[in-house]
Coordinates of C-alpha atoms and ligand atoms in Angstrom, one line a residue:
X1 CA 28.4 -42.0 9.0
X2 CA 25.7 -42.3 5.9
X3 CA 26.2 -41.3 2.7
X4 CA 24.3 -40.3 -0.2
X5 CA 25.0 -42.4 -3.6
X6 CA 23.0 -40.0 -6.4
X7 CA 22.8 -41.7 -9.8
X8 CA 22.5 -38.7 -12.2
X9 CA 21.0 -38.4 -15.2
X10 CA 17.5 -38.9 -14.2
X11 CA 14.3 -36.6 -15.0
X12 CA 12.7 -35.4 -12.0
X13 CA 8.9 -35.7 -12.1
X14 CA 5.7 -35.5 -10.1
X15 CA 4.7 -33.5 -6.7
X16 CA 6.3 -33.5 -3.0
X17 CA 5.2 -32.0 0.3
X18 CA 6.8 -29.7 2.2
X19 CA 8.4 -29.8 5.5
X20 CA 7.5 -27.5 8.3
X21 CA 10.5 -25.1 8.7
X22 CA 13.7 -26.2 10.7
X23 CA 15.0 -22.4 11.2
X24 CA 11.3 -21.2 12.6
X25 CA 10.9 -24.4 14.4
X26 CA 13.8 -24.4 16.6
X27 CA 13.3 -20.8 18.5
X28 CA 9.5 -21.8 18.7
X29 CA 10.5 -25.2 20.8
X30 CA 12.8 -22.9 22.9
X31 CA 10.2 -20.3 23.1
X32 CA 8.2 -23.4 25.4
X33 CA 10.3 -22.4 28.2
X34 CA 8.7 -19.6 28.5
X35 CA 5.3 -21.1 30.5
X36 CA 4.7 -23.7 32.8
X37 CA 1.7 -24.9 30.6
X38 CA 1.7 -27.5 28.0
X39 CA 2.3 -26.0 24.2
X40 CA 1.7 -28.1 21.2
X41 CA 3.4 -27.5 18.2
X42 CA 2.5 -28.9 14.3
X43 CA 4.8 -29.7 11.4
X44 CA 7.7 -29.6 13.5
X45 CA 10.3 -31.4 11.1
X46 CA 11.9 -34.9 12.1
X47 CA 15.4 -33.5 11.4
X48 CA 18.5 -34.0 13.9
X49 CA 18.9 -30.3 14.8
X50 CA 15.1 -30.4 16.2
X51 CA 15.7 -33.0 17.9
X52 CA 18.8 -31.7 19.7
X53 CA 16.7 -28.9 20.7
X54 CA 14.0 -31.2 21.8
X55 CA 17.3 -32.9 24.1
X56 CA 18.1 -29.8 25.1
X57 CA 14.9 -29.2 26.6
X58 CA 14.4 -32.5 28.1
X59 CA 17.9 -31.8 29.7
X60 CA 16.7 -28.6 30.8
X61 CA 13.3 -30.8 32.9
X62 CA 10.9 -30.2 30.2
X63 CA 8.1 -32.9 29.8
X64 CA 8.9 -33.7 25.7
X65 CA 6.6 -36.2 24.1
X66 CA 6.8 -36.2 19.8
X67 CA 4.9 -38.0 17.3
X68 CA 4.5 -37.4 13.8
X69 CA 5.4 -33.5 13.3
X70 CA 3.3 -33.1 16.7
X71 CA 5.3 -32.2 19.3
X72 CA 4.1 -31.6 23.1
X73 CA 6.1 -30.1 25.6
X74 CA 5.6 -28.8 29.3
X75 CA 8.1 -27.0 31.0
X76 CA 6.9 -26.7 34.4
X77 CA 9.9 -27.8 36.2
X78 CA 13.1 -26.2 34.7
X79 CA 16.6 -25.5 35.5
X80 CA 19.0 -22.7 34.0
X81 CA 22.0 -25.4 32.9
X82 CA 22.3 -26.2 29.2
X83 CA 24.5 -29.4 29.0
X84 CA 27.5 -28.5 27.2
X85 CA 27.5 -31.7 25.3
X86 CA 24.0 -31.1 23.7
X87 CA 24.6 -27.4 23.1
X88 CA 28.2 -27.9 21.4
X89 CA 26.4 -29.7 18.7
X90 CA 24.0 -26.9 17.6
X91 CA 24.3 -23.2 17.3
X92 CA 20.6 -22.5 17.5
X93 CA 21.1 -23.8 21.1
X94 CA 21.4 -20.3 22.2
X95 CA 17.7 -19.8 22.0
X96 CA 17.2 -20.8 25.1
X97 CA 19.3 -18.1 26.7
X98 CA 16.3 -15.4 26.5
X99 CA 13.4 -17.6 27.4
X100 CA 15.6 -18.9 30.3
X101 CA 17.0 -15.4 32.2
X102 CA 13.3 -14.2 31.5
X103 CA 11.4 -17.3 33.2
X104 CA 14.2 -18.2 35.9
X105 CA 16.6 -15.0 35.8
X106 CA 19.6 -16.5 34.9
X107 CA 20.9 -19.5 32.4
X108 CA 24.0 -20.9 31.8
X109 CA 24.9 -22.3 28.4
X110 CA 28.0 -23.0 26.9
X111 CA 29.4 -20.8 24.3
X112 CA 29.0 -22.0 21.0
X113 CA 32.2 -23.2 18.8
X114 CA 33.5 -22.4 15.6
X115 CA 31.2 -22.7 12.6
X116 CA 32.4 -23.8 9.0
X117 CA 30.0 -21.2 7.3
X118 CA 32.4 -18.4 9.0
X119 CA 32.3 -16.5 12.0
X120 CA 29.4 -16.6 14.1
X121 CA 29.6 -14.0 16.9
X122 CA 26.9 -14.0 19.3
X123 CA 27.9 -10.6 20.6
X124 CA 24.5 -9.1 19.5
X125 CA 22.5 -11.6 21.7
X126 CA 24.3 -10.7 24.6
X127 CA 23.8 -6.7 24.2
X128 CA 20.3 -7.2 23.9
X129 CA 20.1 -9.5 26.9
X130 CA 22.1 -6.9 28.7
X131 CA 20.2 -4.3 27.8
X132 CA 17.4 -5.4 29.6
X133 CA 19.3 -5.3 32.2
X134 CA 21.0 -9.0 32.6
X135 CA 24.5 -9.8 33.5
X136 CA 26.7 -11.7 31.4
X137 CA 29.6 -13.9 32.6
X138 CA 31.8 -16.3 31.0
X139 CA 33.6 -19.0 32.4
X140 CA 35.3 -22.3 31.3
X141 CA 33.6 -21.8 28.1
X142 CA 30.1 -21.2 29.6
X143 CA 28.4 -17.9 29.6
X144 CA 26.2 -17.4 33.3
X145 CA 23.9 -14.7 32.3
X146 CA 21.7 -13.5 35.4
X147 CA 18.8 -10.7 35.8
X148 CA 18.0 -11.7 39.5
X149 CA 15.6 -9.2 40.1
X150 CA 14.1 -9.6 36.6
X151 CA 14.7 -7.9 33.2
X152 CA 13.7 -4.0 32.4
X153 CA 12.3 -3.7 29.1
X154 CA 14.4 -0.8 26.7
X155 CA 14.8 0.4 23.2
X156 CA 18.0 -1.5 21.9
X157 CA 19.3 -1.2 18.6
X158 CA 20.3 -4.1 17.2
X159 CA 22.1 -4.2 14.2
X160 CA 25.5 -5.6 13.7
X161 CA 28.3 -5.0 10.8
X162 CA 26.0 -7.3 8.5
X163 CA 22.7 -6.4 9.6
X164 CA 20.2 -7.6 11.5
X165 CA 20.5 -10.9 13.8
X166 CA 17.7 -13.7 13.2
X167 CA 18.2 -15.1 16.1
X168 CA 19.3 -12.6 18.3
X169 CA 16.2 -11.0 17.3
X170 CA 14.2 -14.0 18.6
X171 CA 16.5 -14.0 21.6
X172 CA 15.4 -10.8 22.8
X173 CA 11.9 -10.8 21.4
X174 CA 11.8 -14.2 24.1
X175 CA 13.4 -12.3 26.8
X176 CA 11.4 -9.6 26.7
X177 CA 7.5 -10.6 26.5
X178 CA 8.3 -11.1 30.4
X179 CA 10.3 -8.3 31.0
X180 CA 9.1 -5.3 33.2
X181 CA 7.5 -2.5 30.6
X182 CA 7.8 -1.7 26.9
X183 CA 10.8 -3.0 24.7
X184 CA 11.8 -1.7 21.3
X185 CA 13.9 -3.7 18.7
X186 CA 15.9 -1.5 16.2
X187 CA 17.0 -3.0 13.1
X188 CA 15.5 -6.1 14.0
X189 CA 15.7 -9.0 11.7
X190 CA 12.1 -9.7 9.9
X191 CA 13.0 -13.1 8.4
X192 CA 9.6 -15.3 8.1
X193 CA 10.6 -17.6 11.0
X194 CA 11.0 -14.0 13.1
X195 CA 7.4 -13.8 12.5
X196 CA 6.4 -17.5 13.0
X197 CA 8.5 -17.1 16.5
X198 CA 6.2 -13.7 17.3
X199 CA 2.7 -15.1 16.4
X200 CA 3.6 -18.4 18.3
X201 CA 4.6 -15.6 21.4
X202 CA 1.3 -13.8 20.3
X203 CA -1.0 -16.6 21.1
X204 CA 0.4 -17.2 24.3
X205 CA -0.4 -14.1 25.5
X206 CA 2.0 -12.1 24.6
X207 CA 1.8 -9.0 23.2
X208 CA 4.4 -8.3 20.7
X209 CA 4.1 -5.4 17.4
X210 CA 5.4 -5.5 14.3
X211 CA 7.4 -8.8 13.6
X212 CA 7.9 -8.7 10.3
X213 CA 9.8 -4.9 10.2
X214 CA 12.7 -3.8 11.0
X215 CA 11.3 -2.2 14.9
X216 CA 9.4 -4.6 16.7
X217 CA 7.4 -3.5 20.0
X218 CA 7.2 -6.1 23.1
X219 CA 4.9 -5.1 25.9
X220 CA 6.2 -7.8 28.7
X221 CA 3.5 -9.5 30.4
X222 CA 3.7 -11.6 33.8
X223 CA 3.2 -14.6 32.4
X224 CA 2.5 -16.7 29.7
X225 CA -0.3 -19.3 28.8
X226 CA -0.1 -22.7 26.7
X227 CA -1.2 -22.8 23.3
X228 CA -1.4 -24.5 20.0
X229 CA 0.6 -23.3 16.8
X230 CA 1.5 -24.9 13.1
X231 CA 4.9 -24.2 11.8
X232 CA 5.4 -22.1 8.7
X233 CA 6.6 -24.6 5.9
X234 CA 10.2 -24.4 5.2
X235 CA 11.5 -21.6 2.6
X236 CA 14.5 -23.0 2.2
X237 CA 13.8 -26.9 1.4
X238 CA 11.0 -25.4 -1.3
X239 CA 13.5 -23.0 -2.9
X240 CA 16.5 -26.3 -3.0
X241 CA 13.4 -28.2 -4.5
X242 CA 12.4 -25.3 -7.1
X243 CA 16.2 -25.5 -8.0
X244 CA 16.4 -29.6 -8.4
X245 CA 13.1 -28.6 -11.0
X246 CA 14.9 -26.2 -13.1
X247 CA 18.5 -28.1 -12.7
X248 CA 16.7 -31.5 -13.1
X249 CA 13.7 -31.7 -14.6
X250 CA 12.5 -32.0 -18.5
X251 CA 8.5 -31.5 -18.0
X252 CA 8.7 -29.8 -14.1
X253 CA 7.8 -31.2 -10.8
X254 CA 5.3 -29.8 -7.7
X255 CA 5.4 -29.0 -4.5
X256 CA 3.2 -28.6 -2.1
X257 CA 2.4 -27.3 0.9
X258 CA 4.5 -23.9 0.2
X259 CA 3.6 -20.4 0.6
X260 CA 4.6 -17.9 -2.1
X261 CA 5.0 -14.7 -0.6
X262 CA 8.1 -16.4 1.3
X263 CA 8.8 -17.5 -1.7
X264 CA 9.6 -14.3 -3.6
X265 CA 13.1 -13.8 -4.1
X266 CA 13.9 -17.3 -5.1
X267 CA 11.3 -17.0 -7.9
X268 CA 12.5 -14.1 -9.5
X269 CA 15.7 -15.5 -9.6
X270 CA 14.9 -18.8 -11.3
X271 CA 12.6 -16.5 -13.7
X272 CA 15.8 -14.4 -14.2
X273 CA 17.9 -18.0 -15.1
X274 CA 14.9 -18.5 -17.9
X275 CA 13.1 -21.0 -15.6
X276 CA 9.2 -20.9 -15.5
X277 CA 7.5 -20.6 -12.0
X278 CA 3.7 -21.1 -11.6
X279 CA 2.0 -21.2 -8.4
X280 CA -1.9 -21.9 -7.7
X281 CA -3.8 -19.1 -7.0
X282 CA -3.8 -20.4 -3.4
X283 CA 0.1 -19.6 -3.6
X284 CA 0.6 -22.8 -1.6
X285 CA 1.8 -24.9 -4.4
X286 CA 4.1 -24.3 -7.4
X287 CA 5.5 -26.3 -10.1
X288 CA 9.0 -25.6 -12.1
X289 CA 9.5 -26.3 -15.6
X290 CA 13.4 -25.8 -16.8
X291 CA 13.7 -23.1 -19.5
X292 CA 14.9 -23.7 -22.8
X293 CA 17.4 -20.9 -22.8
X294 CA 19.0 -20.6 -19.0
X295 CA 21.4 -18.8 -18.4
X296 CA 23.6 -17.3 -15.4
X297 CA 22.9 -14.2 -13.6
X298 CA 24.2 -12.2 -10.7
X299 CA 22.8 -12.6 -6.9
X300 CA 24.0 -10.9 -3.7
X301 CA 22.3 -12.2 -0.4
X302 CA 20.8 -9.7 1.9
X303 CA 18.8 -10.1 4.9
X304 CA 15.3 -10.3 4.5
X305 CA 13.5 -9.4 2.0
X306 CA 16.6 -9.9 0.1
X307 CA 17.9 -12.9 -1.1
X308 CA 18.7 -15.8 1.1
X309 CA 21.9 -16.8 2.1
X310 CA 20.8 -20.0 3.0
X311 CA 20.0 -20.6 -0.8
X312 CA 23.6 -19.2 -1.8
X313 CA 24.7 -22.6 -2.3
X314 CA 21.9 -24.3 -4.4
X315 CA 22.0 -21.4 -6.8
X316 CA 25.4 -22.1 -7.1
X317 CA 25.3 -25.0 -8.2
X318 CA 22.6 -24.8 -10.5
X319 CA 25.0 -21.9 -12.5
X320 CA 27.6 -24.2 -12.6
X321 CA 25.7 -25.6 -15.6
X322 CA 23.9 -22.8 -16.7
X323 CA 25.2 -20.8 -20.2
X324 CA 27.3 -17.9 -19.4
X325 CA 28.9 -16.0 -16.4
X326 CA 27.7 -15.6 -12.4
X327 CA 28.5 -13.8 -10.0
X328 CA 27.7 -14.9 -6.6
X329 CA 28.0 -12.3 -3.9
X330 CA 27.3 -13.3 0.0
X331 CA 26.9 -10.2 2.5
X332 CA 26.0 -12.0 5.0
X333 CA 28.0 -14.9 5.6
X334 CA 31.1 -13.6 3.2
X335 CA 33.1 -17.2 3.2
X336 CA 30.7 -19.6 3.0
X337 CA 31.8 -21.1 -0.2
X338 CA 32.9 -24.4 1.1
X339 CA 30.8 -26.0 -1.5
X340 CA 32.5 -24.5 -4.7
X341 CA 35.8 -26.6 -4.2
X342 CA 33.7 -29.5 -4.4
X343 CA 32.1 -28.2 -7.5
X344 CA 34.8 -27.7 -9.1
X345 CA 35.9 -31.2 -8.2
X346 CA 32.9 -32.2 -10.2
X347 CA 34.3 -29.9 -13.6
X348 CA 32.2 -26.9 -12.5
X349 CA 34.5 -24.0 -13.2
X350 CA 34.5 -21.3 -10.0
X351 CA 36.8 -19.0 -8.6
X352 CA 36.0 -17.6 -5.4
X353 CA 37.3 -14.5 -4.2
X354 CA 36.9 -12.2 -1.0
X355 CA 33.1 -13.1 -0.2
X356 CA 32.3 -13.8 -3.9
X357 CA 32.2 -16.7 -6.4
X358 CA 32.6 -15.7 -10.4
X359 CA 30.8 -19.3 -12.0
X360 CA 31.4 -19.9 -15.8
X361 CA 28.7 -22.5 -16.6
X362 CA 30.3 -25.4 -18.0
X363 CA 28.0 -28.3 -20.6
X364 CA 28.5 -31.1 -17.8
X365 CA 28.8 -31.9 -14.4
X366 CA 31.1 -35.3 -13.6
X367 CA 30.5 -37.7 -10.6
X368 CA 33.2 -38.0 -7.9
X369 CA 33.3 -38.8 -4.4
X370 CA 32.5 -35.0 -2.5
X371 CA 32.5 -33.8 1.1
X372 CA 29.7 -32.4 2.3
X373 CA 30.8 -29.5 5.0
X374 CA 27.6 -27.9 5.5
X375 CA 23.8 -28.1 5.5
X376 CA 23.4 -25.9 2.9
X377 CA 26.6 -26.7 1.1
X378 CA 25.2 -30.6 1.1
X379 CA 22.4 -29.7 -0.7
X380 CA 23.9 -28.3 -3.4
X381 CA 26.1 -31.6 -3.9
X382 CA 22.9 -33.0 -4.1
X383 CA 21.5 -30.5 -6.7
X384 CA 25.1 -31.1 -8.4
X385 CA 25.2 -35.0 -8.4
X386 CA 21.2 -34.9 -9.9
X387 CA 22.8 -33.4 -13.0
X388 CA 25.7 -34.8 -13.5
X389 CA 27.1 -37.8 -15.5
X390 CA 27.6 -40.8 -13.6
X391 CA 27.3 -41.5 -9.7
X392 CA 28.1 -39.1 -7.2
X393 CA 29.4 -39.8 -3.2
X394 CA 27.9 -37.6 -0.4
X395 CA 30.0 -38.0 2.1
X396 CA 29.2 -36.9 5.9
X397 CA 25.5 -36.7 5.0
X398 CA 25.0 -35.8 8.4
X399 CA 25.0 -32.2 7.5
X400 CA 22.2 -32.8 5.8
X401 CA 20.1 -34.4 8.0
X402 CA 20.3 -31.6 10.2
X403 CA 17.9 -29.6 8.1
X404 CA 16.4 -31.6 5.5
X405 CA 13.2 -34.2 6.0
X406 CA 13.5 -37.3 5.1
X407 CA 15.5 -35.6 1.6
X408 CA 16.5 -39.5 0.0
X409 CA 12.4 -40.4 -0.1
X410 CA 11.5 -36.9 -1.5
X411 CA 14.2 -37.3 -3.9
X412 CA 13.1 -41.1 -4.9
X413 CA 9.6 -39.9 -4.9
X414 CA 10.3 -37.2 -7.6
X415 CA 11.7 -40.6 -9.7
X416 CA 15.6 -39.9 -8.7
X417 CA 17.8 -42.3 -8.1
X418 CA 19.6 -41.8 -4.8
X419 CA 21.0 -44.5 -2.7
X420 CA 21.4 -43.8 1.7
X421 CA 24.4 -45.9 2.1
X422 CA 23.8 -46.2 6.0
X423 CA 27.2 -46.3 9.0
X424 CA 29.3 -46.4 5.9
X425 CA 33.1 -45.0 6.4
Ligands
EPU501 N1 26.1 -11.7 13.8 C1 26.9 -10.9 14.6 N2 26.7 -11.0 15.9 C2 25.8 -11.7 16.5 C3 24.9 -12.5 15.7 C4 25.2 -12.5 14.3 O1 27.8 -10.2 14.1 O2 25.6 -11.7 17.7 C5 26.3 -11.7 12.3 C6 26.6 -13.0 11.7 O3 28.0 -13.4 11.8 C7 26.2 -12.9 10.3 C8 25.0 -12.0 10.5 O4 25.1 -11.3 11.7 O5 27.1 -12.2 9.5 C9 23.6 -12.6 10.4 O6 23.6 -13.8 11.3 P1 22.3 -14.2 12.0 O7 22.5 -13.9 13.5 O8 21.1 -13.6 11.4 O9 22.3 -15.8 11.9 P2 21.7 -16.8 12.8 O10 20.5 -16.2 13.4 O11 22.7 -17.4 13.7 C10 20.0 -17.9 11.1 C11 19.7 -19.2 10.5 C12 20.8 -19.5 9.5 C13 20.9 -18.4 8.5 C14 21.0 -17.0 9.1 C15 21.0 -15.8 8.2 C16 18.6 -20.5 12.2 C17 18.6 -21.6 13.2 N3 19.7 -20.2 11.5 O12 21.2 -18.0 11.8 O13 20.5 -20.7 8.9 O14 21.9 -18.6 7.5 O15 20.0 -16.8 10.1 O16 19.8 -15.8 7.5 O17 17.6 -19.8 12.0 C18 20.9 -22.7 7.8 O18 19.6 -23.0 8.0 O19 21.6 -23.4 7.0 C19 21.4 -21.6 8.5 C20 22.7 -21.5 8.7

């Protein structure tokens, strides 16, 4: 297992790129099931939970050939049986469910485990695949969902007890551009990577209406063509970068390759925390200077267009040294605060309580050996061990590999100094 040695201290400085997204990427290579022709995706990032989607497909007969963010795939001869051992190591795996039962009318795919960010039903997935008329059974920890005589588009409502699904959204959206008739999504998620999912759909035929609001309307089609799409860059590694600027920065640093408007709500909160934010007029770079007078504020996550919960943990523990009091609410994934124990192991001073964290900015961070227990959660460690004094120990960097780009030379780039101690213990 690798770690991540971060010397802290260091001023960050200069300009980075910015991946292709890992959350609109991974319904978009499941979404290839959905035609025997070959579809070529761009900026596809090199991160381990693409390529266990990429394994998955393989497993599943696809042809899968990837080179440098290009990645080519042809499913023309597939079969409905996600291997168990591929799928246990990925959540997103469920993607395929919807572009399988549509294409071959059934799938089977093991039901996905426990998940250290809290309770991950997949409940909603299910009533939307069964409400085009599929069959769901589970057995020896596999769900068999079938639709033998094909799938009857339907108006289906899909909100949940917090909100809207993003990928039980794309689930259906998949299922349906090949069901019989019209579909409606209710309260349907309209994350970015929802709409990145509809316009790759889009421009292979499909004919899908309003991604990007809460009621999206799929006219199925009989079949689906090949195509060539670019991945929207990736929201959440700009907005753990914007943070690194204001948490470790003296003059700013630049990144590139972003878009603004999915950049919003990250913005206004560093702008809030006194930080400065200026993008090009293109909107598809930005640099972040720290403020001279940070302080703390309050953030609740909400689904889209509210604030991520994806950047829950960053924020975090940037206030850990900010001046004054957060508060920290998550809606959406109320106990995913894994990350705060080892903040505090680092002197930040948090108590978490019932789906909320109550920071109290403290002068200095400390170095110690920390445990990283979730993408997101690893990045803030990162964020964390930037500013503090002395040299910090990622351990089980592995979570963050899932999601991040090549994070160690981005960081070095920017002038950190971070250490990959590879197969250590
Ligand atoms: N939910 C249900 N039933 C379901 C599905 C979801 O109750 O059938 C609940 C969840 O428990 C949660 C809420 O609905 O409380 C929202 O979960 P959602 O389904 O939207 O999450 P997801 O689609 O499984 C994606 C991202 C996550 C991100 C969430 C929320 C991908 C691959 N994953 O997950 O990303 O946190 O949306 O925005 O797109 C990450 O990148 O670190 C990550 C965890």
């Amino acid at each position: 297992m690798d770690k991540l040695l971060v010397h802290g201290g260091t001023s960050l400085s200069g300009a980075i790129n910015i991946s292709g997204s890992k959350n609109a990427s991974l319904p978009i290579l499941a979404a290839a099931l959905l035609t025997e022709k070959q579809v070529i995706i761009e900026r596809v990032p090199d991160v381990s939970d693409t390529n266990y989607m990429l394994q998955i497909l393989s497993a599943l007969g696809c042809e899968v050939e990837r080179y440098s963010g290009t990645v080519k795939i042809t499913a023309a001869n597939i079969h409905p049986e996600a291997p168990y051992e591929i799928v246990r190591k990925m959540r997103a795996s469920i993607c395929v469910m919807g572009p399988l039962v549509a294409r071959l009318g059934k799938a089977n795919v093991s039901i996905p485990g426990g998940c250290v960010i809290g309770d991950r039903p997949i409940d909603l997935h299910l009533k939307g695949l069964q409400g085009l008329g599929a069959e769901v059974d589970t057995e020896g920890g596999n769900m068999c969902i079938t639709a033998e005589k094909g799938l009857i588009g339907k108006e289906i409502d899909l909100r949940g007890k917090h909100g809207p699904t993003v990928l039980g959204t794309d689930n259906l959206m998949m299922a349906a551009v090949l069901a019989e008739g019209t579909t409606i999504i209710e309260s349907a998620a309209c994350e970015p990577e929802v709409v990145d999912l509809a316009d790759f759909l889009n421009s292979m035929g499909a004919q899908i209406e309003g991604a990007g609001t809460r009621r999206i309307t799929i006219q199925g089609v009989r079949s689906l063509g090949g195509t060539h799409h670019t991945v929207i860059p990736d929201r959440i590694e700009a907005g753990t970068f914007m943070v690194a600027g204001a948490m470790a920065s003296e003059d700013g640093i630049t990144l590139n390759r972003v878009r603004e408007d999915q950049l919003t709500e990250a913005t206004h909160k560093l702008i809030e925390a006194g930080h400065l934010v200026t993008f090009n007029e293109a909107g598809n770079s930005v640099t972040i200077q720290p403020g001279d007078q940070p302080s703390g504020c309050a953030i609740t996550t909400a689904p889209h267009p509210g604030f991520p919960t994806d950047m829950q943990a960053q924020f975090t523990a940037m206030f850990a040294t900010s001046p004054g009091i957060s508060v920290i609410e998550d809606t959406i994934f109320p106990q995913r605060f894994m990350h705060c124990a080892e903040l505090t192991r680092m002197g930040a001073n948090i108590n978490v309580d019932n789906g909320s964290a109550i920071v109290h900015g403290v002068d200095q961070l400390s170095a110690a050996p920390v445990m990283a227990s979730d993408l997101r959660a690893s990045a803030a460690l990162v964020l964390a061990g930037l500013r503090a004094k002395g040299s910090t120990e990622i351990n089980r960097l592995y979570h963050i590999d899932r999601g991040y780009e090549m994070i160690d030379e981005k960081l070095l780039q920017l002038g950190a100094k971070v250490e990959r101690l590879r197969g250590s213990i």
